[in-house]
PDB file of C-alpha atoms in Angstrom:
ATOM      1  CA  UNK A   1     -53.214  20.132  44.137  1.00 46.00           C
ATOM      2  CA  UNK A   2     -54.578  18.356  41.203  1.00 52.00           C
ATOM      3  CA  UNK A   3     -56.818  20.312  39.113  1.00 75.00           C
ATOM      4  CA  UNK A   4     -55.818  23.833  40.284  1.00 91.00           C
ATOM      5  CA  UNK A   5     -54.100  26.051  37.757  1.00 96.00           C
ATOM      6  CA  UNK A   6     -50.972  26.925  38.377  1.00 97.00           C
ATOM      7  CA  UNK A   7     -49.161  30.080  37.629  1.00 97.00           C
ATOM      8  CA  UNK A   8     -45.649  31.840  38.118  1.00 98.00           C
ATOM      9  CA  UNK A   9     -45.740  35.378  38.980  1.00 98.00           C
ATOM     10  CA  UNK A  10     -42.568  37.843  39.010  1.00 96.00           C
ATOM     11  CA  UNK A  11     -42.843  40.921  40.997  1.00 96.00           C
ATOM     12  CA  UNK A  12     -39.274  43.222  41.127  1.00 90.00           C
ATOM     13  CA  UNK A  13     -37.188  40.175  41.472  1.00 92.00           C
ATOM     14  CA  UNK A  14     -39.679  38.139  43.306  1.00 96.00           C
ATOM     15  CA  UNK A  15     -40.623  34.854  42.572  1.00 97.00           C
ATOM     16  CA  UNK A  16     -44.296  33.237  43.247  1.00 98.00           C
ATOM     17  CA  UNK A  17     -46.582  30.791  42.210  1.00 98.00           C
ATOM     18  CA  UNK A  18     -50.200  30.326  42.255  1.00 98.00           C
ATOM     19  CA  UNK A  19     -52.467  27.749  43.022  1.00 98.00           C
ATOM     20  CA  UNK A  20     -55.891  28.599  41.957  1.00 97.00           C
ATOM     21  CA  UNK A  21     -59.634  27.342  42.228  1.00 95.00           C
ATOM     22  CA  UNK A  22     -61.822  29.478  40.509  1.00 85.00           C
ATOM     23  CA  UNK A  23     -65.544  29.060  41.425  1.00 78.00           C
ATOM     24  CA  UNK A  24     -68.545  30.968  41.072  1.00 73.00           C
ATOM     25  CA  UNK A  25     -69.009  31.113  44.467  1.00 65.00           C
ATOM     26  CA  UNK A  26     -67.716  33.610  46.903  1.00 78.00           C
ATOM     27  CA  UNK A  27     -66.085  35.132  49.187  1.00 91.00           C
ATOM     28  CA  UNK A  28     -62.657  34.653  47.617  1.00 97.00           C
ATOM     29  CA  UNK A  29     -59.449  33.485  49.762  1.00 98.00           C
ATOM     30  CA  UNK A  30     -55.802  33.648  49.542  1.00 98.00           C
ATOM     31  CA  UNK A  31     -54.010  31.192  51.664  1.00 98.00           C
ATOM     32  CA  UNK A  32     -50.002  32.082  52.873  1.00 98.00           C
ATOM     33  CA  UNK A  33     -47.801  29.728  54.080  1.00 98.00           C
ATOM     34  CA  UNK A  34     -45.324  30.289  56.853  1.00 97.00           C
ATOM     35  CA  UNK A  35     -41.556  29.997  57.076  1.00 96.00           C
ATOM     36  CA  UNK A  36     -39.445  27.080  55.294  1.00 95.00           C
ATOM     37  CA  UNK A  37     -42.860  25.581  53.955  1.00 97.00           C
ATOM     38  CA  UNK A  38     -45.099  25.518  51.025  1.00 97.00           C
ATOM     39  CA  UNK A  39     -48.755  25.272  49.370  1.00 97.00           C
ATOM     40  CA  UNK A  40     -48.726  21.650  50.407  1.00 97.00           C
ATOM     41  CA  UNK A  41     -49.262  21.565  53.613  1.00 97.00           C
ATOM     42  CA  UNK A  42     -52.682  23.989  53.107  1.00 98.00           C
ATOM     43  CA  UNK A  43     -53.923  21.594  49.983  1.00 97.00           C
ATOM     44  CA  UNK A  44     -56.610  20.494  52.804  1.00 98.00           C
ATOM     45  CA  UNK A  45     -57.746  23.355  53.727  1.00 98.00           C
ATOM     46  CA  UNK A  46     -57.465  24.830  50.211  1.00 98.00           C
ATOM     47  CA  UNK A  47     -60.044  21.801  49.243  1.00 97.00           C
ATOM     48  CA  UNK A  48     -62.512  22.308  51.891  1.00 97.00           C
ATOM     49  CA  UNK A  49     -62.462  26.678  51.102  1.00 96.00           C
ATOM     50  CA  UNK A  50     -63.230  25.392  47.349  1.00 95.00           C
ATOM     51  CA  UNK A  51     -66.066  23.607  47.688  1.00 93.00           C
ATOM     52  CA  UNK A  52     -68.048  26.838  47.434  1.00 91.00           C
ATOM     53  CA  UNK A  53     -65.587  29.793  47.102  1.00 94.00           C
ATOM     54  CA  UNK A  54     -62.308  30.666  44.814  1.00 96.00           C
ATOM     55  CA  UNK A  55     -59.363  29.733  46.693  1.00 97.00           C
ATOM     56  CA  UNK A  56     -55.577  31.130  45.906  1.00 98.00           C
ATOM     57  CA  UNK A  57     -52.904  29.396  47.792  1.00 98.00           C
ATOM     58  CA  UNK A  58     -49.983  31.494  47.038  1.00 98.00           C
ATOM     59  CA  UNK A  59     -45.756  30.170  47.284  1.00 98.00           C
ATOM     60  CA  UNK A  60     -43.831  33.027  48.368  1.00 98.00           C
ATOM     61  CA  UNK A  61     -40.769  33.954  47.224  1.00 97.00           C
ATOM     62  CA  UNK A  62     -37.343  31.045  48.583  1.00 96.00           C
ATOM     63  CA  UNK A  63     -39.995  28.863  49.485  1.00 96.00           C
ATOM     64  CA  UNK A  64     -41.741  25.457  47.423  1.00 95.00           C
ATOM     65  CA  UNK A  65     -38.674  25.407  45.304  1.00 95.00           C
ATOM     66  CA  UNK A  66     -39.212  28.557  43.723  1.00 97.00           C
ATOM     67  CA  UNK A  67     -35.732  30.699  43.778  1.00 95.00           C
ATOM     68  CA  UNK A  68     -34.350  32.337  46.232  1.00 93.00           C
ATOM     69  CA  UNK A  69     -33.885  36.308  45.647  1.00 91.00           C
ATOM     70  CA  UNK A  70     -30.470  37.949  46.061  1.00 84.00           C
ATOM     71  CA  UNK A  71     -31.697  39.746  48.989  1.00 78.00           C
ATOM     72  CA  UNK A  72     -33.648  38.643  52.078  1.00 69.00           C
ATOM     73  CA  UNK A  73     -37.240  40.738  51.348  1.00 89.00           C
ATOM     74  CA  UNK A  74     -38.400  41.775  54.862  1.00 95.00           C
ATOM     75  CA  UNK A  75     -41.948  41.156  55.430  1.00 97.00           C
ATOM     76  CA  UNK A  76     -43.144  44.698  54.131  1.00 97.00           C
ATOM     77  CA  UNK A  77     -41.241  43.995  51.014  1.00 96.00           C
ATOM     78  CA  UNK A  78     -42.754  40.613  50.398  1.00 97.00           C
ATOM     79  CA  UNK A  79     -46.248  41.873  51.517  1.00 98.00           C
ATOM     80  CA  UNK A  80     -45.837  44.535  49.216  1.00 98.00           C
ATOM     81  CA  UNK A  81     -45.325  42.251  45.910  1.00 98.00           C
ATOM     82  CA  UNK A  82     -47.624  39.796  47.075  1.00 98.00           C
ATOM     83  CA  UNK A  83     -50.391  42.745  46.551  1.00 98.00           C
ATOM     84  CA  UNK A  84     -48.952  42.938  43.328  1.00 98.00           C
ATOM     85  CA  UNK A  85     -49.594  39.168  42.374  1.00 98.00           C
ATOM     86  CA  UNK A  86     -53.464  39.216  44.152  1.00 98.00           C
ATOM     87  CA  UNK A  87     -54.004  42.230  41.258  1.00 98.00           C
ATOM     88  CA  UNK A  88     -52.356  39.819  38.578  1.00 97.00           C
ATOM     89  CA  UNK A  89     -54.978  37.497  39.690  1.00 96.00           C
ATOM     90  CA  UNK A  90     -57.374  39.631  39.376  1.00 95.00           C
ATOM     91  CA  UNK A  91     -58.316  39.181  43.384  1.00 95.00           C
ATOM     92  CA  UNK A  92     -60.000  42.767  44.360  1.00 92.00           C
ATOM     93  CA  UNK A  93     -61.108  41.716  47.885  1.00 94.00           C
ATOM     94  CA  UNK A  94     -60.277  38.199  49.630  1.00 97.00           C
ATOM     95  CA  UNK A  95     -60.348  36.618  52.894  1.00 98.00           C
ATOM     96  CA  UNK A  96     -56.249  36.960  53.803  1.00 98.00           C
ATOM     97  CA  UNK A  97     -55.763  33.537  55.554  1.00 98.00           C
ATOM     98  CA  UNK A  98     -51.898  32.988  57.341  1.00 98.00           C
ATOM     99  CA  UNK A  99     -50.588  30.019  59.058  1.00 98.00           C
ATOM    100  CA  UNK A 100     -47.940  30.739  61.184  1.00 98.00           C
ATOM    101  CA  UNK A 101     -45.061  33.459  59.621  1.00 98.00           C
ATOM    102  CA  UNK A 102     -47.765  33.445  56.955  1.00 98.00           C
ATOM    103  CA  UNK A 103     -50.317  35.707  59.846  1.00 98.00           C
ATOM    104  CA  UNK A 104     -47.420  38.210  59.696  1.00 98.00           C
ATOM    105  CA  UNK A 105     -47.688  38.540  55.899  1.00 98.00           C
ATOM    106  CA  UNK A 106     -51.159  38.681  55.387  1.00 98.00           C
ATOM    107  CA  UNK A 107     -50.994  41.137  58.804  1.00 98.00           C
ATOM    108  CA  UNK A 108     -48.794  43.210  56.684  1.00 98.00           C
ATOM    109  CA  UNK A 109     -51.183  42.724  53.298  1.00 98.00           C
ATOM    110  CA  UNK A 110     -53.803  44.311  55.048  1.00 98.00           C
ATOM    111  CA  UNK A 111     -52.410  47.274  56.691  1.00 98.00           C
ATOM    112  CA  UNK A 112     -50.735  47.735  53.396  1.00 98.00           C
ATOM    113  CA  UNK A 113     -54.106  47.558  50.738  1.00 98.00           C
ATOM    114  CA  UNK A 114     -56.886  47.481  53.288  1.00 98.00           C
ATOM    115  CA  UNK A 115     -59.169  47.416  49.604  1.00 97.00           C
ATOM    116  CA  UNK A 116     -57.640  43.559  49.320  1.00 98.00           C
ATOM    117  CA  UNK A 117     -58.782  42.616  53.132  1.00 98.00           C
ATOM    118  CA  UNK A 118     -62.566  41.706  53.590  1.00 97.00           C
ATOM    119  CA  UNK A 119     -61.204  40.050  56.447  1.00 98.00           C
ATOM    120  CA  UNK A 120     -57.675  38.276  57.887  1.00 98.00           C
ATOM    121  CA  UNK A 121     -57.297  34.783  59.509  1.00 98.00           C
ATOM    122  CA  UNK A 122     -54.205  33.892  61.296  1.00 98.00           C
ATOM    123  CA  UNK A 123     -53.643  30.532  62.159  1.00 98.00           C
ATOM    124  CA  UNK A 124     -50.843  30.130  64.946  1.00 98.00           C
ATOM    125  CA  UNK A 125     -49.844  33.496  64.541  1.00 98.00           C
ATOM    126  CA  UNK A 126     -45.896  34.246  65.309  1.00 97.00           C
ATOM    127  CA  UNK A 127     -44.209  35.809  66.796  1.00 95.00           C
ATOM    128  CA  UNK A 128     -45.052  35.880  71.061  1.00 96.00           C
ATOM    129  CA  UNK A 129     -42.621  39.012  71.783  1.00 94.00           C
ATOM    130  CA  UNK A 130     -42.299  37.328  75.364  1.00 94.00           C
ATOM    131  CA  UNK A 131     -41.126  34.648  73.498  1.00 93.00           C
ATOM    132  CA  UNK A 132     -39.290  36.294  70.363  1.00 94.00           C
ATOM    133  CA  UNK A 133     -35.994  34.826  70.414  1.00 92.00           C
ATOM    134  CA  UNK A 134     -34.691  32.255  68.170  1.00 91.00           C
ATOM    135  CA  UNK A 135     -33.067  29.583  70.578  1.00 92.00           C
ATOM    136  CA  UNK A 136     -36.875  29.735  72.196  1.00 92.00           C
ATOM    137  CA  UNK A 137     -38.778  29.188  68.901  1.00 93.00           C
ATOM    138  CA  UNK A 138     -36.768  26.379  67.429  1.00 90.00           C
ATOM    139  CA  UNK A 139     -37.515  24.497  71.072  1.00 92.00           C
ATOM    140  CA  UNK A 140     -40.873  25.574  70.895  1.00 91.00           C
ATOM    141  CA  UNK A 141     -41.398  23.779  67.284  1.00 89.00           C
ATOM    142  CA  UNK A 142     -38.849  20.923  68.290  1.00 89.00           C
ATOM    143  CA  UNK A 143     -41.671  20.265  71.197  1.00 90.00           C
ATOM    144  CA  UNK A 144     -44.862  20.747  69.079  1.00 89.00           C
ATOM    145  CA  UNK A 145     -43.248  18.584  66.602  1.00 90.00           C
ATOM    146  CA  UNK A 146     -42.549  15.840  68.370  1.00 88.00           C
ATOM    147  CA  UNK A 147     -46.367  15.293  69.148  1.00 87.00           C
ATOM    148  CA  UNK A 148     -47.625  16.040  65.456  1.00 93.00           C
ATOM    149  CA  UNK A 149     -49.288  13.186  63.255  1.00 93.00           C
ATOM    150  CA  UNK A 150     -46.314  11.745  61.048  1.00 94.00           C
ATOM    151  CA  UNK A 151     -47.794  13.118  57.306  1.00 93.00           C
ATOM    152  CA  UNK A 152     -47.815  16.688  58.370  1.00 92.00           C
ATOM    153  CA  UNK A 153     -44.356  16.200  60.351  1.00 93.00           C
ATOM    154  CA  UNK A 154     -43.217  14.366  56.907  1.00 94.00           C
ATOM    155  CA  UNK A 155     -44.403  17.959  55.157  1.00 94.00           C
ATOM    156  CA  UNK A 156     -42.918  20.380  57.408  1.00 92.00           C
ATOM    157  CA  UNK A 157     -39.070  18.271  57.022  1.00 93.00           C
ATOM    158  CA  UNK A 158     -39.259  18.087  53.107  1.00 95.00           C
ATOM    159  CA  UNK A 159     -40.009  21.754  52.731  1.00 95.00           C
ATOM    160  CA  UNK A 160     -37.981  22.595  55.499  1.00 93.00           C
ATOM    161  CA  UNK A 161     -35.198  20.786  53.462  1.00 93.00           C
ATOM    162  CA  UNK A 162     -36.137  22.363  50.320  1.00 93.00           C
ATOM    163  CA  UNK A 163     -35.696  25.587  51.194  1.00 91.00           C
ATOM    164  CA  UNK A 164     -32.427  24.994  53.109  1.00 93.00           C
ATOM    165  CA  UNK A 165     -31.064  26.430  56.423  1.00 90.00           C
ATOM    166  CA  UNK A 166     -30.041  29.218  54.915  1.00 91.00           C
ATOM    167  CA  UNK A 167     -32.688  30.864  53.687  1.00 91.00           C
ATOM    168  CA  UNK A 168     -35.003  30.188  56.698  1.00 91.00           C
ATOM    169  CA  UNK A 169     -32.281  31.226  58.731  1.00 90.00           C
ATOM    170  CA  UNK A 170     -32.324  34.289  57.219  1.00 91.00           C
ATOM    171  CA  UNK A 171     -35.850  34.502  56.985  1.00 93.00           C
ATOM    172  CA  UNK A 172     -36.352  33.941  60.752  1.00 94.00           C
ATOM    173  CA  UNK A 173     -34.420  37.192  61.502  1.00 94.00           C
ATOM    174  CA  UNK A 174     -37.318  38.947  59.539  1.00 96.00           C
ATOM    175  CA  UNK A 175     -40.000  36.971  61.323  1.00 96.00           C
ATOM    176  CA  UNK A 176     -38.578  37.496  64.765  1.00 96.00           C
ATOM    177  CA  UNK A 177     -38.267  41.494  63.954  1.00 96.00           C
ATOM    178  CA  UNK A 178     -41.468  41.938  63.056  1.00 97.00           C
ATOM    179  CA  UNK A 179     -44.236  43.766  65.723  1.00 97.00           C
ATOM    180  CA  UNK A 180     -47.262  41.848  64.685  1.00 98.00           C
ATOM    181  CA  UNK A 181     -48.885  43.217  67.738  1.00 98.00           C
ATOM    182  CA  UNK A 182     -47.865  46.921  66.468  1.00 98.00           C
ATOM    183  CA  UNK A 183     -49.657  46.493  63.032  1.00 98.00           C
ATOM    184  CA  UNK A 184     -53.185  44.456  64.229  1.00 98.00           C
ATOM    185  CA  UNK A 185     -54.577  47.463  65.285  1.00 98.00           C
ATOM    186  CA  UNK A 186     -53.864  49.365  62.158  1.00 98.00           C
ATOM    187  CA  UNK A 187     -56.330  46.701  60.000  1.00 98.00           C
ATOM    188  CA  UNK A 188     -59.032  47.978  59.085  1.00 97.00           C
ATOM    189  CA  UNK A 189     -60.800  44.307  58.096  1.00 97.00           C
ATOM    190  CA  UNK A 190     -61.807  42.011  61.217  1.00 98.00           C
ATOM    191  CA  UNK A 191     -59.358  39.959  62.360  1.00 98.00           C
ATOM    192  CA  UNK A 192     -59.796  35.783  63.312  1.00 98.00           C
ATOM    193  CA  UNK A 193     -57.331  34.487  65.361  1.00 98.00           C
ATOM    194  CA  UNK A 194     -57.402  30.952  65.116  1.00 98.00           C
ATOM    195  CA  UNK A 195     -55.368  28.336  67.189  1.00 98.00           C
ATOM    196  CA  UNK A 196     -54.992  24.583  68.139  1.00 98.00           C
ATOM    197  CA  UNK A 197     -55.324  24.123  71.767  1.00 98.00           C
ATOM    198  CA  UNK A 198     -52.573  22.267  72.311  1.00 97.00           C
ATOM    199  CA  UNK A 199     -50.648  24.321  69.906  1.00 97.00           C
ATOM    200  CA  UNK A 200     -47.003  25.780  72.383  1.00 96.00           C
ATOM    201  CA  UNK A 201     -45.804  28.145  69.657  1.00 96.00           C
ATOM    202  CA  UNK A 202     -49.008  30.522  69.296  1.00 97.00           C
ATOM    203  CA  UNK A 203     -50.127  30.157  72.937  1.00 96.00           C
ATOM    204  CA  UNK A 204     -53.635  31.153  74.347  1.00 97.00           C
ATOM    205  CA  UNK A 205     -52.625  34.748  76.048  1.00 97.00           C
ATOM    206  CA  UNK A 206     -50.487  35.670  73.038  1.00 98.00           C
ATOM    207  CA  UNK A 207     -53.585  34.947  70.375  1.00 98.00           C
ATOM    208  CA  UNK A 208     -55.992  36.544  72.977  1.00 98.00           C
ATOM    209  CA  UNK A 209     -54.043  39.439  73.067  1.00 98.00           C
ATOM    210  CA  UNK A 210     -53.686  39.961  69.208  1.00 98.00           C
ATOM    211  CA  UNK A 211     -57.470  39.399  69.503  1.00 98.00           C
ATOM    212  CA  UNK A 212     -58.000  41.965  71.872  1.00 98.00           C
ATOM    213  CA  UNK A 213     -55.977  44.470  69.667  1.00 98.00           C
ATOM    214  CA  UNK A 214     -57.386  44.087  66.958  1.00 98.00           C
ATOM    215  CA  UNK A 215     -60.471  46.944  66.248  1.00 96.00           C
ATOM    216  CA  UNK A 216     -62.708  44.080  65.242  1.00 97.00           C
ATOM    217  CA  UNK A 217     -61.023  40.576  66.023  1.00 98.00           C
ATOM    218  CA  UNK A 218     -62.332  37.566  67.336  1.00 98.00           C
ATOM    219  CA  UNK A 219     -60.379  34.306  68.902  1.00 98.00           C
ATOM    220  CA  UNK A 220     -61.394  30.412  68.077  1.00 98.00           C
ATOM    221  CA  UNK A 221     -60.092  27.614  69.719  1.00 98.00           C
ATOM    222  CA  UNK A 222     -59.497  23.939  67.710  1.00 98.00           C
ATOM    223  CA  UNK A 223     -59.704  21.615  70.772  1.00 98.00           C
ATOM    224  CA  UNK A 224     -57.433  18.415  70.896  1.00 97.00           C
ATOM    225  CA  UNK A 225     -54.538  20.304  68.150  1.00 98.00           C
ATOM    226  CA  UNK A 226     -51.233  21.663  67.999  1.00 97.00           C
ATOM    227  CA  UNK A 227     -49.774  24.174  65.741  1.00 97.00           C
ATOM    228  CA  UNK A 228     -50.386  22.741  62.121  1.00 98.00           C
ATOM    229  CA  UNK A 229     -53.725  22.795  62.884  1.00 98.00           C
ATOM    230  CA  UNK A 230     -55.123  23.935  59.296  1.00 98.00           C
ATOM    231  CA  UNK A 231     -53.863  20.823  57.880  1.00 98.00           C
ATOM    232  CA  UNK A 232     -54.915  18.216  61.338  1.00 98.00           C
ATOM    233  CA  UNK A 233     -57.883  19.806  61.630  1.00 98.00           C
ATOM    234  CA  UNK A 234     -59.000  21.270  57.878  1.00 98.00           C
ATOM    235  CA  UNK A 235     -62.483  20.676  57.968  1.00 98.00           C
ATOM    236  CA  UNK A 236     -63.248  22.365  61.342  1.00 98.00           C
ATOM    237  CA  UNK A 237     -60.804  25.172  60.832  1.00 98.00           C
ATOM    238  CA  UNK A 238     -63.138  25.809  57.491  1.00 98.00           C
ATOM    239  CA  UNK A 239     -65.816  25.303  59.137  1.00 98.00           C
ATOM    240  CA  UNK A 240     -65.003  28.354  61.399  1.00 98.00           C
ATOM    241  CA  UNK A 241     -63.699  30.293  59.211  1.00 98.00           C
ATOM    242  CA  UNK A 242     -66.976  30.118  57.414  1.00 97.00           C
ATOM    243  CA  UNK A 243     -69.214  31.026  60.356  1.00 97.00           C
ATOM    244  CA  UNK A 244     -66.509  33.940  61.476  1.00 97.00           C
ATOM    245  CA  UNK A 245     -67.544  35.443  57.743  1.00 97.00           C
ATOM    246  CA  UNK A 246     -71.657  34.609  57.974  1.00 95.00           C
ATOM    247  CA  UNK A 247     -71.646  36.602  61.286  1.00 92.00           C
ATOM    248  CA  UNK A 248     -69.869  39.461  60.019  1.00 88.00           C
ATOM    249  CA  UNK A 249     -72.334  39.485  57.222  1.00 79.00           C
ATOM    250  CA  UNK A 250     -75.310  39.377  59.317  1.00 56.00           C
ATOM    251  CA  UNK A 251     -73.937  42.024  61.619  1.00 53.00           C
ATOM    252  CA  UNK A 252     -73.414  44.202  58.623  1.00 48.00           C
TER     253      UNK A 252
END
């Protein structure tokens, strides 16, 4: 992300770093990543938010080489100091945008300080509680893997190597144990759920259903892509994004 600044933030023991574009323009977004990866593999979709907005893409805490806490933070506790570094930042009210274990966070972030949600996006949200086992999620990203473009599968393996087993292992316990579908309906922000259409880890009746929960949420479709569909398919997802925003504004 050449030309961002960059910034380490420490919140209670918590490491994170920024990636910032700071524009004129608005609204503002924060972008999360999800489990064992990092800001790199949202640079695209970072880009395409900056063209006319200010764009945060934020490492969490384990994760893009940063170090690894003593103790596993569960997703409340991560959501928690993640509110903390959006203040730091000087971020009063931002688009929440979450690929993957990243939805849960930003989920979290906005039940948490609804005053920091004008809206939340989850991309590929996690976890399906039909589906909320680990055996059945590694498969489930072994088989959307194997049909991913090779840069964004090249990604996913670094950072995934990065961060180690460990920590993702015990990372997944957190993502697995958390009831996404019990906190949508707490938000007060809209929600967009937004998924590839080929994409077998966030399928169609699970994002339909956190849709449906939500008091104000709304489900897109990316045709012809899997689950790392922010980074496949940056431009569109933007694109939608965008338009999810300009008719909230009109309605309002």
């Amino acid at each position: 992300m050449t030309g961002k600044s960059v910034r380490d933030h420490a919140v209670h023991g918590l490491a994170f770093r920024s990636f910032s574009s700071r524009r004129e323009g608005r609204p503002v977004f924060v972008l999360i990543h999800g489990i064992g990866m990092s800001h790199r593999y949202l640079t695209r979709l970072h880009d395409e938010l900056a063209r006319d907005a200010e764009v945060h893409t934020i490492d969490l805490p384990g994760f893009g080489g940063l170090p690894k806490p003593r103790r596993a933070a569960d997703i409340a506790d991560v959501a928690r100091a993640l509110g903390r570094v959006l203040d730091d930042l000087g971020v009063g009210s931002a688009v929440l945008v979450g690929h993957s274990m990243g939805a849960q966070w930003v989920v979290e972030l906005g039940v948490q300080r609804p005053e920091l949600a004008r809206a939340v996006v989850a991309i590929g949200p996690v976890t399906d509680d039909r589906r909320r086992n680990a055996l059945v999620q590694a498969l489930l990203l072994t088989r959307d893997s194997v049909l991913e473009p090779p840069r964004p599968n090249a990604l996913v393996c670094t950072d995934y190597l990065r961060c180690g087993p460990v920590w993702c292992a015990r990372q997944a316990r957190h993502m697995l144990g958390y009831p996404i579908e019990d906190r949508i309906p707490l938000l007060t922000a809209p929600l967009l759920v937004v998924r590839g259409a080929d994409d077998p880890i966030a399928q169609q009746s699970w994002a339909q259903r956190l849709g449906t929960l939500a008091a104000d949420g709304t489900v897109d479709i990316v045709p012809g892509h899997r689950h790392l569909v922010q980074f496949t398919a940056a431009p569109e997802v933007a694109r939608r994004i965008l338009a999810f925003l300009a008719r909230h504004r009109s309605t309002r």
